[in-house]
């Protein structure tokens, strides 16, 4: 595994790979690697000739009151984990390398940022899209892999790729979970023992809503209230949001039909947790509905 910290060195490696007509699979991370990241790397390696993994804690996507300064960083452990997944190039630039001067231009996402995580994190997805665009320009991947846990992020990146004709296939993969259903996240280490026990109720509440859809409930407001009440009853966390939207458009809906996302976010003392379930709801003869659960976007 080659560890690369400068843009010029990365460009040299990418130029060589492209000249040999090898495909590149790319996994962008902020480090603190866990099983979710490793599953993305494993798939990227399996489906491409070369695996490039990046580790960069991007300051543009953190708000002034968020956890940029204390976001978990473990570069030596991350190197070992990246190498264990047969990463060919690990790109780990500094902030000064990625942003040598103040940005004159940034990506401005105009749709899908006023709901879910974007509602309480203004500017977050502009920061995400800006760094992802820079990384796509540098790595020039054929395929880029993201986790479904961050479904809003994956949808926004897919839309950016489509809007700007970026020659990258965005692949969103199944969320990796703990045994009790909690989505694996770098921020889970911030949970107290009590909060860790309560955290499993987030996914459970979404699953309950999914089953209610299968039973015929099609009013999103009713389901959102059910999820909200369930989380209030079983956790001490502040409920950031509970929303049911069309997907990938991320628009509010009056009735549950087509492809939708059921999503929620909880703010515990030091950890903010997000999760979602994607469903496809089809109308069948006789008014019955067929509901399928999508593990991947």
PDB file of C-alpha atoms in Angstrom:
ATOM      1  CA  UNK A   1       0.000   0.000   0.000  1.00  0.00           C
ATOM      2  CA  UNK A   2       1.317   3.412  -0.973  1.00  0.00           C
ATOM      3  CA  UNK A   3       0.629   6.190   1.540  1.00  0.00           C
ATOM      4  CA  UNK A   4       0.330   9.507  -0.289  1.00  0.00           C
ATOM      5  CA  UNK A   5       0.028  12.894   1.395  1.00  0.00           C
ATOM      6  CA  UNK A   6       0.438  15.358  -1.484  1.00  0.00           C
ATOM      7  CA  UNK A   7      -1.722  16.144  -4.485  1.00  0.00           C
ATOM      8  CA  UNK A   8       1.215  16.051  -6.901  1.00  0.00           C
ATOM      9  CA  UNK A   9       2.245  12.570  -5.808  1.00  0.00           C
ATOM     10  CA  UNK A  10      -1.339  11.345  -6.044  1.00  0.00           C
ATOM     11  CA  UNK A  11      -1.664  12.739  -9.559  1.00  0.00           C
ATOM     12  CA  UNK A  12       1.476  10.880 -10.625  1.00  0.00           C
ATOM     13  CA  UNK A  13       0.065   7.579  -9.359  1.00  0.00           C
ATOM     14  CA  UNK A  14      -3.354   8.172 -10.940  1.00  0.00           C
ATOM     15  CA  UNK A  15      -1.755   9.079 -14.265  1.00  0.00           C
ATOM     16  CA  UNK A  16       0.159   5.785 -14.238  1.00  0.00           C
ATOM     17  CA  UNK A  17      -2.961   3.778 -13.348  1.00  0.00           C
ATOM     18  CA  UNK A  18      -4.999   5.420 -16.095  1.00  0.00           C
ATOM     19  CA  UNK A  19      -2.260   4.877 -18.682  1.00  0.00           C
ATOM     20  CA  UNK A  20      -2.458   1.154 -17.927  1.00  0.00           C
ATOM     21  CA  UNK A  21      -6.258   1.225 -18.406  1.00  0.00           C
ATOM     22  CA  UNK A  22      -7.001  -0.005 -14.886  1.00  0.00           C
ATOM     23  CA  UNK A  23     -10.295   0.769 -13.162  1.00  0.00           C
ATOM     24  CA  UNK A  24     -10.276   2.714  -9.895  1.00  0.00           C
ATOM     25  CA  UNK A  25     -12.641   2.126  -6.980  1.00  0.00           C
ATOM     26  CA  UNK A  26     -12.685   4.952  -4.425  1.00  0.00           C
ATOM     27  CA  UNK A  27     -13.761   5.130  -0.790  1.00  0.00           C
ATOM     28  CA  UNK A  28     -13.687   8.603   0.784  1.00  0.00           C
ATOM     29  CA  UNK A  29     -13.515   8.621   4.589  1.00  0.00           C
ATOM     30  CA  UNK A  30     -12.763  10.944   7.491  1.00  0.00           C
ATOM     31  CA  UNK A  31     -10.778   8.207   9.223  1.00  0.00           C
ATOM     32  CA  UNK A  32     -11.674   6.484  12.501  1.00  0.00           C
ATOM     33  CA  UNK A  33     -12.275   3.498  10.250  1.00  0.00           C
ATOM     34  CA  UNK A  34     -14.811   0.866  11.278  1.00  0.00           C
ATOM     35  CA  UNK A  35     -16.554  -2.177   9.811  1.00  0.00           C
ATOM     36  CA  UNK A  36     -18.772   0.009   7.658  1.00  0.00           C
ATOM     37  CA  UNK A  37     -15.776   1.590   5.930  1.00  0.00           C
ATOM     38  CA  UNK A  38     -14.063  -1.779   5.588  1.00  0.00           C
ATOM     39  CA  UNK A  39     -17.101  -3.268   3.858  1.00  0.00           C
ATOM     40  CA  UNK A  40     -17.011  -0.422   1.319  1.00  0.00           C
ATOM     41  CA  UNK A  41     -13.308  -1.031   0.710  1.00  0.00           C
ATOM     42  CA  UNK A  42     -13.861  -4.754   0.322  1.00  0.00           C
ATOM     43  CA  UNK A  43     -16.515  -4.218  -2.318  1.00  0.00           C
ATOM     44  CA  UNK A  44     -14.507  -1.530  -4.122  1.00  0.00           C
ATOM     45  CA  UNK A  45     -11.472  -3.818  -4.260  1.00  0.00           C
ATOM     46  CA  UNK A  46     -13.571  -6.715  -5.532  1.00  0.00           C
ATOM     47  CA  UNK A  47     -15.156  -4.674  -8.319  1.00  0.00           C
ATOM     48  CA  UNK A  48     -12.101  -2.686  -9.509  1.00  0.00           C
ATOM     49  CA  UNK A  49      -8.445  -3.148 -10.395  1.00  0.00           C
ATOM     50  CA  UNK A  50      -7.200  -0.481  -7.980  1.00  0.00           C
ATOM     51  CA  UNK A  51      -8.563   0.653  -4.607  1.00  0.00           C
ATOM     52  CA  UNK A  52      -7.926   4.228  -3.502  1.00  0.00           C
ATOM     53  CA  UNK A  53      -8.996   5.185   0.020  1.00  0.00           C
ATOM     54  CA  UNK A  54      -8.827   8.732   1.352  1.00  0.00           C
ATOM     55  CA  UNK A  55      -8.632   9.882   4.955  1.00  0.00           C
ATOM     56  CA  UNK A  56      -9.393  13.558   5.411  1.00  0.00           C
ATOM     57  CA  UNK A  57     -11.347  15.275   8.172  1.00  0.00           C
ATOM     58  CA  UNK A  58     -12.921  18.012   6.094  1.00  0.00           C
ATOM     59  CA  UNK A  59     -13.341  21.284   8.030  1.00  0.00           C
ATOM     60  CA  UNK A  60     -15.796  22.693   5.480  1.00  0.00           C
ATOM     61  CA  UNK A  61     -18.543  20.283   6.516  1.00  0.00           C
ATOM     62  CA  UNK A  62     -18.437  21.081  10.245  1.00  0.00           C
ATOM     63  CA  UNK A  63     -20.448  23.920  11.745  1.00  0.00           C
ATOM     64  CA  UNK A  64     -18.977  26.311  14.347  1.00  0.00           C
ATOM     65  CA  UNK A  65     -20.532  24.413  17.270  1.00  0.00           C
ATOM     66  CA  UNK A  66     -19.769  20.925  15.924  1.00  0.00           C
ATOM     67  CA  UNK A  67     -17.065  18.395  16.769  1.00  0.00           C
ATOM     68  CA  UNK A  68     -14.322  19.097  14.201  1.00  0.00           C
ATOM     69  CA  UNK A  69     -11.575  19.614  16.789  1.00  0.00           C
ATOM     70  CA  UNK A  70     -12.433  16.450  18.729  1.00  0.00           C
ATOM     71  CA  UNK A  71     -13.549  14.255  15.824  1.00  0.00           C
ATOM     72  CA  UNK A  72     -11.819  10.883  16.419  1.00  0.00           C
ATOM     73  CA  UNK A  73      -8.489  10.590  14.605  1.00  0.00           C
ATOM     74  CA  UNK A  74      -6.396   7.406  14.635  1.00  0.00           C
ATOM     75  CA  UNK A  75      -4.158   7.524  11.574  1.00  0.00           C
ATOM     76  CA  UNK A  76      -1.818   4.647  12.493  1.00  0.00           C
ATOM     77  CA  UNK A  77      -4.695   2.273  13.209  1.00  0.00           C
ATOM     78  CA  UNK A  78      -6.455   3.514  10.079  1.00  0.00           C
ATOM     79  CA  UNK A  79      -3.387   2.728   7.975  1.00  0.00           C
ATOM     80  CA  UNK A  80      -3.356  -0.830   9.275  1.00  0.00           C
ATOM     81  CA  UNK A  81      -7.061  -1.283   8.591  1.00  0.00           C
ATOM     82  CA  UNK A  82      -6.827   0.212   5.098  1.00  0.00           C
ATOM     83  CA  UNK A  83      -3.924  -2.097   4.294  1.00  0.00           C
ATOM     84  CA  UNK A  84      -5.872  -5.095   5.643  1.00  0.00           C
ATOM     85  CA  UNK A  85      -8.479  -4.414   2.936  1.00  0.00           C
ATOM     86  CA  UNK A  86      -5.764  -4.366   0.259  1.00  0.00           C
ATOM     87  CA  UNK A  87      -5.948  -0.640  -0.368  1.00  0.00           C
ATOM     88  CA  UNK A  88      -3.487   0.217  -3.130  1.00  0.00           C
ATOM     89  CA  UNK A  89      -3.234   3.951  -2.443  1.00  0.00           C
ATOM     90  CA  UNK A  90      -4.080   5.645   0.853  1.00  0.00           C
ATOM     91  CA  UNK A  91      -4.460   9.384   0.300  1.00  0.00           C
ATOM     92  CA  UNK A  92      -4.115  11.212   3.622  1.00  0.00           C
ATOM     93  CA  UNK A  93      -3.583  14.923   2.922  1.00  0.00           C
ATOM     94  CA  UNK A  94      -3.362  17.730   5.443  1.00  0.00           C
ATOM     95  CA  UNK A  95      -5.877  20.564   5.533  1.00  0.00           C
ATOM     96  CA  UNK A  96      -3.248  22.890   4.057  1.00  0.00           C
ATOM     97  CA  UNK A  97      -2.690  20.450   1.198  1.00  0.00           C
ATOM     98  CA  UNK A  98      -6.385  20.298   0.315  1.00  0.00           C
ATOM     99  CA  UNK A  99      -7.073  23.974   1.005  1.00  0.00           C
ATOM    100  CA  UNK A 100      -3.802  25.891   0.501  1.00  0.00           C
ATOM    101  CA  UNK A 101      -5.753  29.154   0.480  1.00  0.00           C
ATOM    102  CA  UNK A 102      -9.270  30.233   1.311  1.00  0.00           C
ATOM    103  CA  UNK A 103     -11.746  28.782  -1.171  1.00  0.00           C
ATOM    104  CA  UNK A 104     -12.837  31.318  -3.775  1.00  0.00           C
ATOM    105  CA  UNK A 105     -15.514  28.960  -5.089  1.00  0.00           C
ATOM    106  CA  UNK A 106     -17.510  26.257  -3.351  1.00  0.00           C
ATOM    107  CA  UNK A 107     -20.237  23.888  -4.486  1.00  0.00           C
ATOM    108  CA  UNK A 108     -23.672  25.258  -3.588  1.00  0.00           C
ATOM    109  CA  UNK A 109     -26.278  22.497  -3.331  1.00  0.00           C
ATOM    110  CA  UNK A 110     -29.663  24.003  -4.166  1.00  0.00           C
ATOM    111  CA  UNK A 111     -31.972  21.034  -3.574  1.00  0.00           C
ATOM    112  CA  UNK A 112     -32.300  18.450  -0.821  1.00  0.00           C
ATOM    113  CA  UNK A 113     -30.468  20.393   1.891  1.00  0.00           C
ATOM    114  CA  UNK A 114     -33.460  21.874   3.735  1.00  0.00           C
ATOM    115  CA  UNK A 115     -34.598  18.498   5.094  1.00  0.00           C
ATOM    116  CA  UNK A 116     -33.158  15.716   7.281  1.00  0.00           C
ATOM    117  CA  UNK A 117     -29.579  16.516   8.355  1.00  0.00           C
ATOM    118  CA  UNK A 118     -29.419  19.664   6.256  1.00  0.00           C
ATOM    119  CA  UNK A 119     -32.157  21.347   8.264  1.00  0.00           C
ATOM    120  CA  UNK A 120     -30.092  21.517  11.459  1.00  0.00           C
ATOM    121  CA  UNK A 121     -26.670  21.656   9.752  1.00  0.00           C
ATOM    122  CA  UNK A 122     -26.791  24.605   7.327  1.00  0.00           C
ATOM    123  CA  UNK A 123     -23.881  24.559   4.896  1.00  0.00           C
ATOM    124  CA  UNK A 124     -22.928  20.994   5.792  1.00  0.00           C
ATOM    125  CA  UNK A 125     -23.710  19.475   2.410  1.00  0.00           C
ATOM    126  CA  UNK A 126     -22.051  22.330   0.538  1.00  0.00           C
ATOM    127  CA  UNK A 127     -18.889  21.402   2.427  1.00  0.00           C
ATOM    128  CA  UNK A 128     -19.365  17.701   1.694  1.00  0.00           C
ATOM    129  CA  UNK A 129     -20.015  18.292  -2.003  1.00  0.00           C
ATOM    130  CA  UNK A 130     -17.029  20.626  -2.310  1.00  0.00           C
ATOM    131  CA  UNK A 131     -14.532  18.163  -0.876  1.00  0.00           C
ATOM    132  CA  UNK A 132     -16.038  15.212  -2.767  1.00  0.00           C
ATOM    133  CA  UNK A 133     -15.806  17.144  -6.033  1.00  0.00           C
ATOM    134  CA  UNK A 134     -12.146  17.939  -5.289  1.00  0.00           C
ATOM    135  CA  UNK A 135     -11.446  14.289  -4.461  1.00  0.00           C
ATOM    136  CA  UNK A 136     -13.206  13.080  -7.618  1.00  0.00           C
ATOM    137  CA  UNK A 137     -11.068  15.472  -9.657  1.00  0.00           C
ATOM    138  CA  UNK A 138      -7.891  14.165  -8.037  1.00  0.00           C
ATOM    139  CA  UNK A 139      -8.610  10.427  -7.846  1.00  0.00           C
ATOM    140  CA  UNK A 140     -10.615  10.177 -11.101  1.00  0.00           C
ATOM    141  CA  UNK A 141     -12.416   7.041  -9.921  1.00  0.00           C
ATOM    142  CA  UNK A 142     -14.605   4.871 -12.094  1.00  0.00           C
ATOM    143  CA  UNK A 143     -16.701   3.912  -9.055  1.00  0.00           C
ATOM    144  CA  UNK A 144     -17.101   5.689  -5.703  1.00  0.00           C
ATOM    145  CA  UNK A 145     -18.621   3.851  -2.741  1.00  0.00           C
ATOM    146  CA  UNK A 146     -20.691   5.377   0.076  1.00  0.00           C
ATOM    147  CA  UNK A 147     -22.743   3.919   2.930  1.00  0.00           C
ATOM    148  CA  UNK A 148     -26.537   4.011   2.923  1.00  0.00           C
ATOM    149  CA  UNK A 149     -26.495   5.293   6.521  1.00  0.00           C
ATOM    150  CA  UNK A 150     -25.663   8.627   4.915  1.00  0.00           C
ATOM    151  CA  UNK A 151     -28.432   8.270   2.314  1.00  0.00           C
ATOM    152  CA  UNK A 152     -29.011  12.021   2.024  1.00  0.00           C
ATOM    153  CA  UNK A 153     -25.317  12.538   1.331  1.00  0.00           C
ATOM    154  CA  UNK A 154     -25.294   9.753  -1.264  1.00  0.00           C
ATOM    155  CA  UNK A 155     -28.357  11.208  -3.012  1.00  0.00           C
ATOM    156  CA  UNK A 156     -26.839  14.705  -3.093  1.00  0.00           C
ATOM    157  CA  UNK A 157     -23.551  13.378  -4.478  1.00  0.00           C
ATOM    158  CA  UNK A 158     -25.393  11.330  -7.111  1.00  0.00           C
ATOM    159  CA  UNK A 159     -27.338  14.418  -8.147  1.00  0.00           C
ATOM    160  CA  UNK A 160     -24.125  16.470  -8.337  1.00  0.00           C
ATOM    161  CA  UNK A 161     -22.485  13.814 -10.511  1.00  0.00           C
ATOM    162  CA  UNK A 162     -25.501  13.792 -12.839  1.00  0.00           C
ATOM    163  CA  UNK A 163     -25.829  17.586 -12.989  1.00  0.00           C
ATOM    164  CA  UNK A 164     -22.170  18.194 -13.818  1.00  0.00           C
ATOM    165  CA  UNK A 165     -21.588  15.128 -16.023  1.00  0.00           C
ATOM    166  CA  UNK A 166     -18.851  13.811 -13.758  1.00  0.00           C
ATOM    167  CA  UNK A 167     -17.735  10.407 -15.115  1.00  0.00           C
ATOM    168  CA  UNK A 168     -18.107   8.545 -11.814  1.00  0.00           C
ATOM    169  CA  UNK A 169     -20.575   5.824 -10.862  1.00  0.00           C
ATOM    170  CA  UNK A 170     -21.780   6.464  -7.297  1.00  0.00           C
ATOM    171  CA  UNK A 171     -22.515   3.210  -5.472  1.00  0.00           C
ATOM    172  CA  UNK A 172     -24.345   3.378  -2.133  1.00  0.00           C
ATOM    173  CA  UNK A 173     -23.987   0.209  -0.073  1.00  0.00           C
ATOM    174  CA  UNK A 174     -25.864  -1.473   2.742  1.00  0.00           C
ATOM    175  CA  UNK A 175     -25.500  -0.011   6.230  1.00  0.00           C
ATOM    176  CA  UNK A 176     -23.370  -2.141   8.545  1.00  0.00           C
ATOM    177  CA  UNK A 177     -24.937  -2.659  11.970  1.00  0.00           C
ATOM    178  CA  UNK A 178     -24.181  -3.865  15.463  1.00  0.00           C
ATOM    179  CA  UNK A 179     -26.040  -6.954  16.686  1.00  0.00           C
ATOM    180  CA  UNK A 180     -28.844  -4.833  18.167  1.00  0.00           C
ATOM    181  CA  UNK A 181     -29.326  -2.893  14.928  1.00  0.00           C
ATOM    182  CA  UNK A 182     -27.395   0.299  15.733  1.00  0.00           C
ATOM    183  CA  UNK A 183     -25.761   1.642  12.582  1.00  0.00           C
ATOM    184  CA  UNK A 184     -21.978   1.512  12.954  1.00  0.00           C
ATOM    185  CA  UNK A 185     -20.506   5.013  13.173  1.00  0.00           C
ATOM    186  CA  UNK A 186     -17.259   6.640  14.265  1.00  0.00           C
ATOM    187  CA  UNK A 187     -19.283   8.782  16.673  1.00  0.00           C
ATOM    188  CA  UNK A 188     -20.686   5.791  18.592  1.00  0.00           C
ATOM    189  CA  UNK A 189     -17.645   5.949  20.892  1.00  0.00           C
ATOM    190  CA  UNK A 190     -19.135   9.125  22.405  1.00  0.00           C
ATOM    191  CA  UNK A 191     -22.172   7.246  23.782  1.00  0.00           C
ATOM    192  CA  UNK A 192     -22.429   6.538  27.503  1.00  0.00           C
ATOM    193  CA  UNK A 193     -23.440   3.005  28.518  1.00  0.00           C
ATOM    194  CA  UNK A 194     -27.036   4.115  29.034  1.00  0.00           C
ATOM    195  CA  UNK A 195     -27.127   5.978  25.735  1.00  0.00           C
ATOM    196  CA  UNK A 196     -25.636   2.983  23.950  1.00  0.00           C
ATOM    197  CA  UNK A 197     -28.493   0.813  25.214  1.00  0.00           C
ATOM    198  CA  UNK A 198     -31.057   3.404  24.143  1.00  0.00           C
ATOM    199  CA  UNK A 199     -29.478   3.999  20.738  1.00  0.00           C
ATOM    200  CA  UNK A 200     -30.801   0.726  19.314  1.00  0.00           C
ATOM    201  CA  UNK A 201     -34.344   2.107  19.517  1.00  0.00           C
ATOM    202  CA  UNK A 202     -33.639   4.454  16.593  1.00  0.00           C
ATOM    203  CA  UNK A 203     -33.427   1.649  14.037  1.00  0.00           C
ATOM    204  CA  UNK A 204     -36.174  -0.248  15.829  1.00  0.00           C
ATOM    205  CA  UNK A 205     -38.521   2.732  15.465  1.00  0.00           C
ATOM    206  CA  UNK A 206     -37.837   2.878  11.721  1.00  0.00           C
ATOM    207  CA  UNK A 207     -38.438  -0.845  11.368  1.00  0.00           C
ATOM    208  CA  UNK A 208     -41.761  -0.493  13.181  1.00  0.00           C
ATOM    209  CA  UNK A 209     -42.771   2.192  10.680  1.00  0.00           C
ATOM    210  CA  UNK A 210     -41.749  -0.045   7.788  1.00  0.00           C
ATOM    211  CA  UNK A 211     -43.993  -2.819   9.090  1.00  0.00           C
ATOM    212  CA  UNK A 212     -46.866  -0.346   9.486  1.00  0.00           C
ATOM    213  CA  UNK A 213     -46.477   0.633   5.830  1.00  0.00           C
ATOM    214  CA  UNK A 214     -46.652  -3.043   4.925  1.00  0.00           C
ATOM    215  CA  UNK A 215     -49.864  -3.244   6.957  1.00  0.00           C
ATOM    216  CA  UNK A 216     -51.402  -0.471   4.859  1.00  0.00           C
ATOM    217  CA  UNK A 217     -50.746   2.807   6.689  1.00  0.00           C
ATOM    218  CA  UNK A 218     -49.932   5.356   3.973  1.00  0.00           C
ATOM    219  CA  UNK A 219     -50.151   8.691   5.818  1.00  0.00           C
ATOM    220  CA  UNK A 220     -46.565   9.894   6.440  1.00  0.00           C
ATOM    221  CA  UNK A 221     -47.663  12.257   9.221  1.00  0.00           C
ATOM    222  CA  UNK A 222     -49.218   9.388  11.171  1.00  0.00           C
ATOM    223  CA  UNK A 223     -46.054   7.314  10.836  1.00  0.00           C
ATOM    224  CA  UNK A 224     -43.786  10.214  11.756  1.00  0.00           C
ATOM    225  CA  UNK A 225     -45.797  10.801  14.918  1.00  0.00           C
ATOM    226  CA  UNK A 226     -45.605   7.078  15.761  1.00  0.00           C
ATOM    227  CA  UNK A 227     -41.808   7.109  15.402  1.00  0.00           C
ATOM    228  CA  UNK A 228     -41.517  10.331  17.414  1.00  0.00           C
ATOM    229  CA  UNK A 229     -43.631   8.947  20.262  1.00  0.00           C
ATOM    230  CA  UNK A 230     -41.706   5.675  20.313  1.00  0.00           C
ATOM    231  CA  UNK A 231     -38.356   7.469  20.559  1.00  0.00           C
ATOM    232  CA  UNK A 232     -39.668   9.809  23.266  1.00  0.00           C
ATOM    233  CA  UNK A 233     -40.793   6.803  25.272  1.00  0.00           C
ATOM    234  CA  UNK A 234     -37.606   4.750  24.940  1.00  0.00           C
ATOM    235  CA  UNK A 235     -34.760   7.298  24.844  1.00  0.00           C
ATOM    236  CA  UNK A 236     -33.598  10.411  26.669  1.00  0.00           C
ATOM    237  CA  UNK A 237     -32.145  11.861  23.482  1.00  0.00           C
ATOM    238  CA  UNK A 238     -33.239  15.055  21.795  1.00  0.00           C
ATOM    239  CA  UNK A 239     -35.045  14.149  18.579  1.00  0.00           C
ATOM    240  CA  UNK A 240     -33.398  16.154  15.820  1.00  0.00           C
ATOM    241  CA  UNK A 241     -35.812  14.989  13.137  1.00  0.00           C
ATOM    242  CA  UNK A 242     -38.152  12.250  11.986  1.00  0.00           C
ATOM    243  CA  UNK A 243     -39.100  12.545   8.321  1.00  0.00           C
ATOM    244  CA  UNK A 244     -40.574  10.474   5.515  1.00  0.00           C
ATOM    245  CA  UNK A 245     -39.705  11.802   2.061  1.00  0.00           C
ATOM    246  CA  UNK A 246     -39.559  10.772  -1.572  1.00  0.00           C
ATOM    247  CA  UNK A 247     -36.180   9.387  -2.560  1.00  0.00           C
ATOM    248  CA  UNK A 248     -33.805  10.395  -4.057  1.00  0.00           C
ATOM    249  CA  UNK A 249     -35.651  13.697  -4.626  1.00  0.00           C
ATOM    250  CA  UNK A 250     -35.931  14.284  -0.848  1.00  0.00           C
ATOM    251  CA  UNK A 251     -39.308  16.004  -1.195  1.00  0.00           C
ATOM    252  CA  UNK A 252     -42.209  15.993   1.268  1.00  0.00           C
ATOM    253  CA  UNK A 253     -45.047  13.651   0.323  1.00  0.00           C
ATOM    254  CA  UNK A 254     -48.763  13.482   1.138  1.00  0.00           C
ATOM    255  CA  UNK A 255     -49.086   9.733   0.791  1.00  0.00           C
ATOM    256  CA  UNK A 256     -46.631   6.874   0.869  1.00  0.00           C
ATOM    257  CA  UNK A 257     -45.985   5.590  -2.651  1.00  0.00           C
ATOM    258  CA  UNK A 258     -43.010   4.898  -4.879  1.00  0.00           C
ATOM    259  CA  UNK A 259     -39.509   5.030  -3.447  1.00  0.00           C
ATOM    260  CA  UNK A 260     -39.335   6.681  -0.032  1.00  0.00           C
ATOM    261  CA  UNK A 261     -36.903   7.194   2.819  1.00  0.00           C
ATOM    262  CA  UNK A 262     -37.935   6.856   6.467  1.00  0.00           C
ATOM    263  CA  UNK A 263     -35.256   8.661   8.452  1.00  0.00           C
ATOM    264  CA  UNK A 264     -34.484   9.841  11.952  1.00  0.00           C
ATOM    265  CA  UNK A 265     -31.745  11.534  13.947  1.00  0.00           C
ATOM    266  CA  UNK A 266     -31.097  11.621  17.689  1.00  0.00           C
ATOM    267  CA  UNK A 267     -28.819  13.945  19.634  1.00  0.00           C
ATOM    268  CA  UNK A 268     -27.402  12.328  22.743  1.00  0.00           C
ATOM    269  CA  UNK A 269     -25.044  14.162  25.111  1.00  0.00           C
ATOM    270  CA  UNK A 270     -21.996  14.009  22.824  1.00  0.00           C
ATOM    271  CA  UNK A 271     -23.146  11.859  19.912  1.00  0.00           C
ATOM    272  CA  UNK A 272     -25.526  12.622  17.078  1.00  0.00           C
ATOM    273  CA  UNK A 273     -26.901   9.447  15.488  1.00  0.00           C
ATOM    274  CA  UNK A 274     -28.676   9.122  12.144  1.00  0.00           C
ATOM    275  CA  UNK A 275     -30.350   6.189  10.442  1.00  0.00           C
ATOM    276  CA  UNK A 276     -32.829   5.414   7.690  1.00  0.00           C
ATOM    277  CA  UNK A 277     -34.728   2.747   5.813  1.00  0.00           C
ATOM    278  CA  UNK A 278     -35.463   2.873   2.088  1.00  0.00           C
ATOM    279  CA  UNK A 279     -38.729   1.405   0.836  1.00  0.00           C
ATOM    280  CA  UNK A 280     -40.329   0.955  -2.550  1.00  0.00           C
ATOM    281  CA  UNK A 281     -44.117   0.932  -2.341  1.00  0.00           C
ATOM    282  CA  UNK A 282     -46.085  -0.227  -5.387  1.00  0.00           C
ATOM    283  CA  UNK A 283     -49.851  -0.167  -5.874  1.00  0.00           C
ATOM    284  CA  UNK A 284     -51.241  -3.554  -6.925  1.00  0.00           C
ATOM    285  CA  UNK A 285     -54.596  -4.692  -8.269  1.00  0.00           C
ATOM    286  CA  UNK A 286     -57.394  -4.492  -5.735  1.00  0.00           C
ATOM    287  CA  UNK A 287     -55.738  -1.606  -3.902  1.00  0.00           C
ATOM    288  CA  UNK A 288     -53.176  -3.783  -2.145  1.00  0.00           C
ATOM    289  CA  UNK A 289     -49.616  -2.547  -1.795  1.00  0.00           C
ATOM    290  CA  UNK A 290     -46.346  -4.339  -2.412  1.00  0.00           C
ATOM    291  CA  UNK A 291     -43.564  -3.045  -0.178  1.00  0.00           C
ATOM    292  CA  UNK A 292     -39.910  -3.920  -0.699  1.00  0.00           C
ATOM    293  CA  UNK A 293     -37.040  -2.919   1.580  1.00  0.00           C
ATOM    294  CA  UNK A 294     -33.931  -1.708  -0.224  1.00  0.00           C
ATOM    295  CA  UNK A 295     -30.608  -2.452   1.453  1.00  0.00           C
ATOM    296  CA  UNK A 296     -28.845  -0.411  -1.214  1.00  0.00           C
ATOM    297  CA  UNK A 297     -29.683   2.805  -2.994  1.00  0.00           C
TER     298      UNK A 297
END
